[in-house]
Short mmCIF file of C-alpha atoms in Angstrom, two decimals:
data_model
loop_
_atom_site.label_atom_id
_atom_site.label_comp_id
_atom_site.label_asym_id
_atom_site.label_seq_id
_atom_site.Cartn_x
_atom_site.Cartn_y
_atom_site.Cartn_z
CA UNK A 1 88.21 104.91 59.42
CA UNK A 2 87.60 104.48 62.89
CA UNK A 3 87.64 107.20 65.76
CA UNK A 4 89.10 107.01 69.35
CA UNK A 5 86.99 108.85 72.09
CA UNK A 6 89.15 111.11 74.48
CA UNK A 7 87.82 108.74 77.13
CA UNK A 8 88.60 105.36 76.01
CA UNK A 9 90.90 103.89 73.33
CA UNK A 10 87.85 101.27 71.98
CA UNK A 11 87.03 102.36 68.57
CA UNK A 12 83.76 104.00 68.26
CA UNK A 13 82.56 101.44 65.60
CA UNK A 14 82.40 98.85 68.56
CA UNK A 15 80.10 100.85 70.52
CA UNK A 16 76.76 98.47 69.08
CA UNK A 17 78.66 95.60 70.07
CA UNK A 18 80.18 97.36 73.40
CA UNK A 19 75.94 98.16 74.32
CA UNK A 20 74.69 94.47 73.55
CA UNK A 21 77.62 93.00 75.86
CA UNK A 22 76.59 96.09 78.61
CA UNK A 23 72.80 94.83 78.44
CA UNK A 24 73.37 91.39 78.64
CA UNK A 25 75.96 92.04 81.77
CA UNK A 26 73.29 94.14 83.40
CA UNK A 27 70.59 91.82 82.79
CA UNK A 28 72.85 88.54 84.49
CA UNK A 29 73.80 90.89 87.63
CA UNK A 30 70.13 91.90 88.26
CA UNK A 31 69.03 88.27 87.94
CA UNK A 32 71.37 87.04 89.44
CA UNK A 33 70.55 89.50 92.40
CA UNK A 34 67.35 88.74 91.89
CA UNK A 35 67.87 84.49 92.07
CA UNK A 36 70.11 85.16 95.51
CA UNK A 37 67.12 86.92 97.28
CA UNK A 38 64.21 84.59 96.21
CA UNK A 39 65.82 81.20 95.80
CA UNK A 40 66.24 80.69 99.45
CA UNK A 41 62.96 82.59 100.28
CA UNK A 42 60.70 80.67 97.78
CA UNK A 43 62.71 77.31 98.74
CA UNK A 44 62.86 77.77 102.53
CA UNK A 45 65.98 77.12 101.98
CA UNK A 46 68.17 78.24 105.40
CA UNK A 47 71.42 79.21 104.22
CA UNK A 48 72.57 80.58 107.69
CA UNK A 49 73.20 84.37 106.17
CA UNK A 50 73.11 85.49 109.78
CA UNK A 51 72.44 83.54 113.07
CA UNK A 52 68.58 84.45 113.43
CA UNK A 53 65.69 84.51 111.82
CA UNK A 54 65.57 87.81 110.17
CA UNK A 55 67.91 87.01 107.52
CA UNK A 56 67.73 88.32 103.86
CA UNK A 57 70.35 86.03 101.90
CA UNK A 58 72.82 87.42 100.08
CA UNK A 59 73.24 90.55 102.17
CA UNK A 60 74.08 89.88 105.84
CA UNK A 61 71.23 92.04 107.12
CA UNK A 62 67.21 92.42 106.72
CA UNK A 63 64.10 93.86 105.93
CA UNK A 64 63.15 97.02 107.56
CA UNK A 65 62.10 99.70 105.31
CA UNK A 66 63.32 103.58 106.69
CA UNK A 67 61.27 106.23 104.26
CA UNK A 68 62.90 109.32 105.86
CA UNK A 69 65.54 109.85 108.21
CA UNK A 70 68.08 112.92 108.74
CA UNK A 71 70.15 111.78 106.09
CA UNK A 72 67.47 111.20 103.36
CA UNK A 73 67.39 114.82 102.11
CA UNK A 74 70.91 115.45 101.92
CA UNK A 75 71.88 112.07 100.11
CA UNK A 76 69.32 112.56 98.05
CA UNK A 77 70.55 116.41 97.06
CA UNK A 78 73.96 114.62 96.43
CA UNK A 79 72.35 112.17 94.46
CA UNK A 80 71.01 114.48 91.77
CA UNK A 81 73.79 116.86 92.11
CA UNK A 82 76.11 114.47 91.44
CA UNK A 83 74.20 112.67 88.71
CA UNK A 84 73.09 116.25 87.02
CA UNK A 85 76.77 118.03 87.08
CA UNK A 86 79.23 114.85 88.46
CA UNK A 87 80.15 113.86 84.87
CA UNK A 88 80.76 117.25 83.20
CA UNK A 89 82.63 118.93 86.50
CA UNK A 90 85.34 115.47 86.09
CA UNK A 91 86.12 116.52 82.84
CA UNK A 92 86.57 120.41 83.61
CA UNK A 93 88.00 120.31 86.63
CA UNK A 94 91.69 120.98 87.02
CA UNK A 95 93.52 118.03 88.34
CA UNK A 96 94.18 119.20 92.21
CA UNK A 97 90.35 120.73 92.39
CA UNK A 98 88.63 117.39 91.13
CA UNK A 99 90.61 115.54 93.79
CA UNK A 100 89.48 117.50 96.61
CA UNK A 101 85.72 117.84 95.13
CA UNK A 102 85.81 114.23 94.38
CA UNK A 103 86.78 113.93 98.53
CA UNK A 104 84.37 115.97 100.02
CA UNK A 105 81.24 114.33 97.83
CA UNK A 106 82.55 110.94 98.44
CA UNK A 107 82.81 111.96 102.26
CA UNK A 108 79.13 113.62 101.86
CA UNK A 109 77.69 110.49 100.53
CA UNK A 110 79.00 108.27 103.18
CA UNK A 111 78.16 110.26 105.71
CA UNK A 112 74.29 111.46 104.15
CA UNK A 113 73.57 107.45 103.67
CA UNK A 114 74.83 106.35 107.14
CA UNK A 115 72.92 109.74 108.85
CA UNK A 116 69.92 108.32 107.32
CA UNK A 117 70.22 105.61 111.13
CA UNK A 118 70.45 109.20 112.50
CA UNK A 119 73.46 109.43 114.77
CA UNK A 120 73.55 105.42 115.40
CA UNK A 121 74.60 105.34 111.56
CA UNK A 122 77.77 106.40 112.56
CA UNK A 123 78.14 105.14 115.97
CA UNK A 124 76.19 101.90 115.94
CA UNK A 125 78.69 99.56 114.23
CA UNK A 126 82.13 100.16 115.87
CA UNK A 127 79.98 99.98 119.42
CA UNK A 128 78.77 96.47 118.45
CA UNK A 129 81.02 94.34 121.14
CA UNK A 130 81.56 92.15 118.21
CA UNK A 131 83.61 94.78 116.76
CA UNK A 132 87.35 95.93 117.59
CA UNK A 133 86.39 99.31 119.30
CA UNK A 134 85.50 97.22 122.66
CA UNK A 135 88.02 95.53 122.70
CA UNK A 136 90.87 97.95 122.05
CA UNK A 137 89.11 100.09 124.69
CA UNK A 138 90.38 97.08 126.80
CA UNK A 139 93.89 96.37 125.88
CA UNK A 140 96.28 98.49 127.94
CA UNK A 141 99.73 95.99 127.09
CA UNK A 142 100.30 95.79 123.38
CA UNK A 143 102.71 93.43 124.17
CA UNK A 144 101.02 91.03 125.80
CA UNK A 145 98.23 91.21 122.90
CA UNK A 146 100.44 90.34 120.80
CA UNK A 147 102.18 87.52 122.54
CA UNK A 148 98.60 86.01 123.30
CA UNK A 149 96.78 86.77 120.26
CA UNK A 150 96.90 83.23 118.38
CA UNK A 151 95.78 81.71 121.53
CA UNK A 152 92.56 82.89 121.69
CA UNK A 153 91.45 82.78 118.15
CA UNK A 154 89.88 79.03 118.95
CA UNK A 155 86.54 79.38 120.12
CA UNK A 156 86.98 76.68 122.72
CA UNK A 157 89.73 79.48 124.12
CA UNK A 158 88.54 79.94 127.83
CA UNK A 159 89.30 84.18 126.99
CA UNK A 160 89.08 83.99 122.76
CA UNK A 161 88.84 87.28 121.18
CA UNK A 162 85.31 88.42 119.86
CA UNK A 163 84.37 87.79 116.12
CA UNK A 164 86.30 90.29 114.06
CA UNK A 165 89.44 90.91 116.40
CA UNK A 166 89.30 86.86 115.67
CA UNK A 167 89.00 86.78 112.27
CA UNK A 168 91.70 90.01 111.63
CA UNK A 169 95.32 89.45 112.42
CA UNK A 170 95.80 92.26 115.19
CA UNK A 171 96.63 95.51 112.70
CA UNK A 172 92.75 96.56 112.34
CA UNK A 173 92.81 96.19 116.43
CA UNK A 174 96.09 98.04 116.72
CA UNK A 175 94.41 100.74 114.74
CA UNK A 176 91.69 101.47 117.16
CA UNK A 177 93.87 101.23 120.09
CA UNK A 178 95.83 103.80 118.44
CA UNK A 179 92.60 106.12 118.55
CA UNK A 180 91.87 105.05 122.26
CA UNK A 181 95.09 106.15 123.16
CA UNK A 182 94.60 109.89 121.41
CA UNK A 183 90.99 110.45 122.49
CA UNK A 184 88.92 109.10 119.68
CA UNK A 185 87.85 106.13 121.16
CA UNK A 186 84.28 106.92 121.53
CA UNK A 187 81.54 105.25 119.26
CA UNK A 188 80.99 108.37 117.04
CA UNK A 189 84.31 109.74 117.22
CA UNK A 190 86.09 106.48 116.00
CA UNK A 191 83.25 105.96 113.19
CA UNK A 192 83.93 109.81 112.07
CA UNK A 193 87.57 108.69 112.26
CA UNK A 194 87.02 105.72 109.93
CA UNK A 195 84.50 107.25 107.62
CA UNK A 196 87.20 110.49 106.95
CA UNK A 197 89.73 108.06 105.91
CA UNK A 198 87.28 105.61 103.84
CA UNK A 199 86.57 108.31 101.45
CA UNK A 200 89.82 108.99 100.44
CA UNK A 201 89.81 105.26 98.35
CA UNK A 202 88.22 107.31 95.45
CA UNK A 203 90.86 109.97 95.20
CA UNK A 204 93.55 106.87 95.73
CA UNK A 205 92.32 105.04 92.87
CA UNK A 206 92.33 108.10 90.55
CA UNK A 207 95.81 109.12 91.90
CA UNK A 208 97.18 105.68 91.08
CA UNK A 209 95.05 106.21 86.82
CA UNK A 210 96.28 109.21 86.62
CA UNK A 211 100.53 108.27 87.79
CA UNK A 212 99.90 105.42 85.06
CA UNK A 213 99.43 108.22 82.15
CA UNK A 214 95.25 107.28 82.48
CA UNK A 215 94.36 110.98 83.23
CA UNK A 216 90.84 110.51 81.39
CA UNK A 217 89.79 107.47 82.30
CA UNK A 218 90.25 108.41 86.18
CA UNK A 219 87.86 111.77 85.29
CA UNK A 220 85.45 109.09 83.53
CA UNK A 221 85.38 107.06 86.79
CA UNK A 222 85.30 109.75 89.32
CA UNK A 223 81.93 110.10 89.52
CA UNK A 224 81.38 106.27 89.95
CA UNK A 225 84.07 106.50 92.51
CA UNK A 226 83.11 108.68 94.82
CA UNK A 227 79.64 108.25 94.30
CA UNK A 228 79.61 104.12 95.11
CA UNK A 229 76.79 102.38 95.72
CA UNK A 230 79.43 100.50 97.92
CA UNK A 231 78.92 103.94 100.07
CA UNK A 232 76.34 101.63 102.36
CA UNK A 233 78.84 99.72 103.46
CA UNK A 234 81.79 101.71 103.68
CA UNK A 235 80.91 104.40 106.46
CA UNK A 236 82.05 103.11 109.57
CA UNK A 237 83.32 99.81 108.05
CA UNK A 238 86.81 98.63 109.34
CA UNK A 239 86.74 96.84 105.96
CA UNK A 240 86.60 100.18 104.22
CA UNK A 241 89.87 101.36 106.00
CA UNK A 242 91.28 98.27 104.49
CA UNK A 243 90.47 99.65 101.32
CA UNK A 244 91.99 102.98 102.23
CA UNK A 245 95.04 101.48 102.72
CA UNK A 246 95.24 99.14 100.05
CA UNK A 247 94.46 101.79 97.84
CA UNK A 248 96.79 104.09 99.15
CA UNK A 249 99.47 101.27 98.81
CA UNK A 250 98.92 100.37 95.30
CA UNK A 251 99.18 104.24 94.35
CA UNK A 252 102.58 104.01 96.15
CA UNK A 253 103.82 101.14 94.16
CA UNK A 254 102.58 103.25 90.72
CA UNK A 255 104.62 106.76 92.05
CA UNK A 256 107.67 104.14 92.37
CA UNK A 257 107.09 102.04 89.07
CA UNK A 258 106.84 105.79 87.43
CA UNK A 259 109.68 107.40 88.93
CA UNK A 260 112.34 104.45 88.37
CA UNK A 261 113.45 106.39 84.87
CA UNK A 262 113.51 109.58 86.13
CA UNK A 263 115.16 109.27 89.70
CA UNK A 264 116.51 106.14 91.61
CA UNK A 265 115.99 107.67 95.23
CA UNK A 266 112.38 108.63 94.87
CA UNK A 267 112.02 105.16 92.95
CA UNK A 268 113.40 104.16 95.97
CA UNK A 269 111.37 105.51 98.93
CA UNK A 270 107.93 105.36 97.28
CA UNK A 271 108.39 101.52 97.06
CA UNK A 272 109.50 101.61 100.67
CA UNK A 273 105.80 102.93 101.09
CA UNK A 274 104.11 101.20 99.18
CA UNK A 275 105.78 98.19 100.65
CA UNK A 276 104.84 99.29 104.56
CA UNK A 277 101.26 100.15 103.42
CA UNK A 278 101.04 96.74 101.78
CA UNK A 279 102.49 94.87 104.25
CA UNK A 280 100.17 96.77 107.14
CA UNK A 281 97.06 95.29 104.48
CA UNK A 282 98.64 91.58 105.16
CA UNK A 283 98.14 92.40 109.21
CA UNK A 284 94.60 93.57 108.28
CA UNK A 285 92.89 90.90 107.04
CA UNK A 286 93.43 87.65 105.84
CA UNK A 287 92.16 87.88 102.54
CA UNK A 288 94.59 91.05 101.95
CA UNK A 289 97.23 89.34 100.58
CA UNK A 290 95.20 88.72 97.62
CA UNK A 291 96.56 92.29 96.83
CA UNK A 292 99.96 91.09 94.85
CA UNK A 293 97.49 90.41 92.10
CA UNK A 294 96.94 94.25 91.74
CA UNK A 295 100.25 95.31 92.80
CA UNK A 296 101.15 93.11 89.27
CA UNK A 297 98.88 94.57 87.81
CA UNK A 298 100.72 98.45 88.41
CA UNK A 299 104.08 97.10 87.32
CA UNK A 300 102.66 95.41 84.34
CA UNK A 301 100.70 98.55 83.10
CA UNK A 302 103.94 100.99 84.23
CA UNK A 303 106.28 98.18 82.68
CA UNK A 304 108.99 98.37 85.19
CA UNK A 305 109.78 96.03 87.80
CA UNK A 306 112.55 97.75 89.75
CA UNK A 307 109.92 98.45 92.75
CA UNK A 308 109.16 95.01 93.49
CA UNK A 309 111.70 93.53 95.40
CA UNK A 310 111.62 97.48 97.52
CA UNK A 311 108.24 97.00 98.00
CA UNK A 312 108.49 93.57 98.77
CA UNK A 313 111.37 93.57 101.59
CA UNK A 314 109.57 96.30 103.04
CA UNK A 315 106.23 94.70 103.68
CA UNK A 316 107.78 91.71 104.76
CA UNK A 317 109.47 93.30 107.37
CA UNK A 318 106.14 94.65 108.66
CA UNK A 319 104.80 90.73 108.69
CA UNK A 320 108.19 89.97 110.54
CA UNK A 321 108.29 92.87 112.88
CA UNK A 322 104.59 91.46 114.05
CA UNK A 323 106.58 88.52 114.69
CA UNK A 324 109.04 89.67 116.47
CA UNK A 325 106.19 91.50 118.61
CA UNK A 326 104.86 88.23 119.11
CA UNK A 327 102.56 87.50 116.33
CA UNK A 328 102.88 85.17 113.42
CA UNK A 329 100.80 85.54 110.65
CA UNK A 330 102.08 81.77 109.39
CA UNK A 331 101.02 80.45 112.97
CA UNK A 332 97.77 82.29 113.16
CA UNK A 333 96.40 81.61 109.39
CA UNK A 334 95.61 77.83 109.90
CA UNK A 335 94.45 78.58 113.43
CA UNK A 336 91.96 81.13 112.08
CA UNK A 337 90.97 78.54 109.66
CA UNK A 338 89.96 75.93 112.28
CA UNK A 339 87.56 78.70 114.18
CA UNK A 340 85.78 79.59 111.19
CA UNK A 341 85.15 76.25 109.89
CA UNK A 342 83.85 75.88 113.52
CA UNK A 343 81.63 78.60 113.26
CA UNK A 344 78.66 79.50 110.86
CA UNK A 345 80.60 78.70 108.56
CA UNK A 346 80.04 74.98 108.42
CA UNK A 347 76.14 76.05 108.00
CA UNK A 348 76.86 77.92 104.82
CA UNK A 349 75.98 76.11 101.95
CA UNK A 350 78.62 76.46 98.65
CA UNK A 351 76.04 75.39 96.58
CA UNK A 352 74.13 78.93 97.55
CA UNK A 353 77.25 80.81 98.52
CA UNK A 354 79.37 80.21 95.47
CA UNK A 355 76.46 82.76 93.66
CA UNK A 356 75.72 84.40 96.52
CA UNK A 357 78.59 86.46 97.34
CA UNK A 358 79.05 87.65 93.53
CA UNK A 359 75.25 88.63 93.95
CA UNK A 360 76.29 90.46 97.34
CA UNK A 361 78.92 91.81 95.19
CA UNK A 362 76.43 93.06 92.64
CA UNK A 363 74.47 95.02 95.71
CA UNK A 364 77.13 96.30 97.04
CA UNK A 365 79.41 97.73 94.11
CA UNK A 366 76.15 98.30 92.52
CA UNK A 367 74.28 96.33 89.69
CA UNK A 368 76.31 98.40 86.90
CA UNK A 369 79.18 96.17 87.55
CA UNK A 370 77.80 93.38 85.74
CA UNK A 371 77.74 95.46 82.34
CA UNK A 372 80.70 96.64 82.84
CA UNK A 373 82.68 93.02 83.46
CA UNK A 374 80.72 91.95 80.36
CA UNK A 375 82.15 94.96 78.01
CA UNK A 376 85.75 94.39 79.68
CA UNK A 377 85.30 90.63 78.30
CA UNK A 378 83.96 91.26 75.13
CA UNK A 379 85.98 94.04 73.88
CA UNK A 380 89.41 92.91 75.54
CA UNK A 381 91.48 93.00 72.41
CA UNK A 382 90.73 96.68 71.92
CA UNK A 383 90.42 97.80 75.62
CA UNK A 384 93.04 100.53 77.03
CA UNK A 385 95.75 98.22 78.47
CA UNK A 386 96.01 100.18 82.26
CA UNK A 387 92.12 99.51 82.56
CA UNK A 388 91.94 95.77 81.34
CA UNK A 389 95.00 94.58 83.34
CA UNK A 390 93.84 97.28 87.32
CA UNK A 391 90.21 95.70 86.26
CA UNK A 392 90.90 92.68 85.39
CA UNK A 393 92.97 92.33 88.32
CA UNK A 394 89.92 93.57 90.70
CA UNK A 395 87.80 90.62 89.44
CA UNK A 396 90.26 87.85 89.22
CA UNK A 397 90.86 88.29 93.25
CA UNK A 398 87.10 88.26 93.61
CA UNK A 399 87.66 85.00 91.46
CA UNK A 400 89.93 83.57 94.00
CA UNK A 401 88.61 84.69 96.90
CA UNK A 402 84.64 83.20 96.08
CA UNK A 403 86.60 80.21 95.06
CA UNK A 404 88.17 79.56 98.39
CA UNK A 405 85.41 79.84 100.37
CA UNK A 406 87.11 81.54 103.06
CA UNK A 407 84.60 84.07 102.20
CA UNK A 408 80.78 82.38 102.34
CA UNK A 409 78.46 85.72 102.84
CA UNK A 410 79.10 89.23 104.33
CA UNK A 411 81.26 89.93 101.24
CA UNK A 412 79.63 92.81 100.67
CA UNK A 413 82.06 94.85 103.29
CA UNK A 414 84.83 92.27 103.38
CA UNK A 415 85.36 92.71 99.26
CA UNK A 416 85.54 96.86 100.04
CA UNK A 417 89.37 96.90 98.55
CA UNK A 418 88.66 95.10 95.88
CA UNK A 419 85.27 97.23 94.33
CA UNK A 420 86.74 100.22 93.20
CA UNK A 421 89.07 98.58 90.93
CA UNK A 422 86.76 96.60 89.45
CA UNK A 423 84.36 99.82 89.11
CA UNK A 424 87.47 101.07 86.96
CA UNK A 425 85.63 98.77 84.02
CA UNK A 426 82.51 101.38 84.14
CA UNK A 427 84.46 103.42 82.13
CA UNK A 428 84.20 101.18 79.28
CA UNK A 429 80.25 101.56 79.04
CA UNK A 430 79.12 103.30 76.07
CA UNK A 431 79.16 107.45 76.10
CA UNK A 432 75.04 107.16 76.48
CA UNK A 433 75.82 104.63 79.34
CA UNK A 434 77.55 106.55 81.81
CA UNK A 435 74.49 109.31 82.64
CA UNK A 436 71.92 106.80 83.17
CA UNK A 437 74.32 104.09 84.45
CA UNK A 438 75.32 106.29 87.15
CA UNK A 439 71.11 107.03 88.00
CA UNK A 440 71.08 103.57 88.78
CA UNK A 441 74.03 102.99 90.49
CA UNK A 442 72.98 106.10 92.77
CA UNK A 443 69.22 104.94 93.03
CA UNK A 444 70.78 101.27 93.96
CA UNK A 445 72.08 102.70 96.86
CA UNK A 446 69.30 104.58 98.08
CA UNK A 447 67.13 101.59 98.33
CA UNK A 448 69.63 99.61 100.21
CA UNK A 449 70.45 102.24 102.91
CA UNK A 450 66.42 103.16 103.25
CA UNK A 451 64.56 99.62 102.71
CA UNK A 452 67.19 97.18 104.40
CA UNK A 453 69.16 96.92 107.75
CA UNK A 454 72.36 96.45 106.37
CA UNK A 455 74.62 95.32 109.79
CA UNK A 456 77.50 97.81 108.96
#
């Protein structure tokens, strides 16, 4: 007779075949990590990762190896904390206490990794010019923003916008000219600002398990949550308030999916959020709309459908209010499209790239991810339904995104939303697994932050 663990509905007798898929996953990410960074340094093979000569392919930064900074002691005291007592505190905790613990290490972590730059970790990315923080500092008519916005994507535009107010529909813009206008426009202030509401993804993600009756599997993946190798990128990345949001969104959609039994209003106004948080994603990036494969995903697993055409009005009245504002997401798409074939783009091989940004993947979400895409395949049949379908759904937009090459290198911030539901398939790994698993996740990202200059 088989057994279930409290953790995971596979039956224990799998767990041989569960570790042989897990080492053979493992073993394809780190080569294939491996392949990204020497293929085009053995080769000499220029694949244009960044526009000089200090490029390390896959990762859209480069060498420069940082033994100590202010940050190193703390993230490493998280680090073993969190590795030593992470695991057992998920299980104990009651519900409302591992939410807020699972917050403030999360927040820790991102802010111990950046600090390790010293202040400029924080500060240093949103005060590149070729960020938004510049240029909302600029705009004083929303309107006229707006109204002008599509014309100066091109980069033949006598006034185009920089590089990631070009690349962004104008919601990650509006965003910092919202904390312009209240006084946190400043380099470190806006960073804080963005690094505060980054690390709530973690508690978003478990919010949304936990709504979907998948209590122990979020307390399985907390510690992998909040302490992400993907923590490199996410301090001070717009990209990582995309993944706030999303997050936030798709936890919406499960509070409506779950309460359409129970109560019709609540059904009701939780898809109205979920909708408006959505639809916000669609006027954050391009590549956001990719996020109706999840939001499937949360009716499929809560088997109700009476949020979706809620949810779905309401987002598209976002897209259309934008419109009415002046900006069309339909006019701007194949615009945007034009500029970044322009661009670097063009120098950006597939034949590298294709690989590449599932290697960048591997860095960033950590090289655990690759064991635990391999168990999720292999033991499908007999996987817990909410974790193969919010999983599955994390890598089958990675799927289409690599696949449309709209993506060709700095994936590892751009793919932020998409990590943590994909880490959701860590909780798959083999009981002995998850302690050491989550040693090398945490080790993963203290190499990256101290050894490389990451851009973000």
């Amino acid at each position: 007779m088989s057994t279930t663990s409290p953790t995971s509905t596979v039956p224990t007798r799998s767990a041989p075949s569960r570790s042989r898929a897990a080492w053979i996953g493992l073993t394809v990410s780190l080569l294939l990590m491996a392949a990204a960074v020497l293929v085009p340094l053995l080769g000499d093979w220029d694949v244009a990762a960044r526009r000089d000569d200090l490029d390390l392919p896959p990762l859209h930064g480069f060498w420069m190896p940082q033994l100590l900074g202010p940050g190193t002691v703390p993230a490493l005291l998280i680090a073993f904390l969190g590795w030593r007592f992470g695991p057992d505190l998920a299980l104990r905790l009651p519900w409302r206490r591992l939410l807020l613990a699972s917050y403030a290490v999360g927040l820790g972590w991102l802010l111990a990794l950046a600090l390790v730059d010293g202040e400029d970790g924080i500060s240093r990315v949103l005060g590149n010019p070729y960020e938004y923080l510049e240029t909302a500092r600029a705009t004083t008519d929303v309107g006229l923003m707006l109204g002008e916005y599509v014309e100066r994507i091109p980069m033949d535009s006598p006034d185009n916008w920089v590089t990631h107010v070009a690349g962004h529909p104008p919601g990650a813009l509006l965003f910092f000219v919202g904390l312009v206008r209240v006084g946190l426009g400043g380099d470190l202030a806006a960073g804080l600002v963005v690094t505060a509401i980054a690390a709530s993804t973690a508690v978003a993600v478990m919010v949304t398990l936990r709504v979907l009756g998948a209590e122990a599997h979020a307390r399985t993946a907390a510690p992998f949550l909040a302490l992400t190798p993907a923590a490199v990128f996410m301090a001070v990345s717009a990209d990582a308030l995309f993944a706030a949001v999303a997050a936030w969104g798709l936890a919406a959609l499960a509070l409506a999916a779950t309460s359409a039994s129970a109560s019709r209003g609540r059904m009701v106004a939780w898809s109205v959020v979920a909708g408006l948080l959505l639809g916000y994603c669609v006027m954050l990036s391009y590549g956001l709309p990719l996020l109706g494969v999840l939001a499937l995903a949360v009716l499929l697993v809560a088997r109700s459908w009476w949020p979706l055409p809620i949810a779905a009005v309401s987002a598209l009245a976002v897209v259309l209010a934008f419109a009415v504002g002046g900006f069309a997401w339909w006019e701007a798409y194949p615009v945007l499209t034009d500029r970044y074939w322009d661009g670097i783009a063009s120098d950006r091989p597939a034949s590298y790239w294709m690989c590449g940004n599932l290697a960048a993947l591997a860095f960033s979400a950590g090289p655990l991810l690759g064991a635990g895409l391999a168990v999720l395949l292999a033991s499908w049949r007999r996987t817990d339904r909410t974790i193969l379908l919010l999983a599955g759904a994390g890598f089958l937009t990675i799927l289409l995104a690599d696949v449309s090459q709209m993506s060709k290198s700095e994936v590892e911030r751009i793919w932020l939303p998409f990590i943590p539901w994909m880490t959701l398939s860590l909780v798959l790994l083999p009981a002995g697994w998850r302690r050491w698993g989550l040693a090398l996740q945490l080790v993963a990202a203290l190499l990256l932050q101290h050894l490389l200059y990451t851009s973000w």
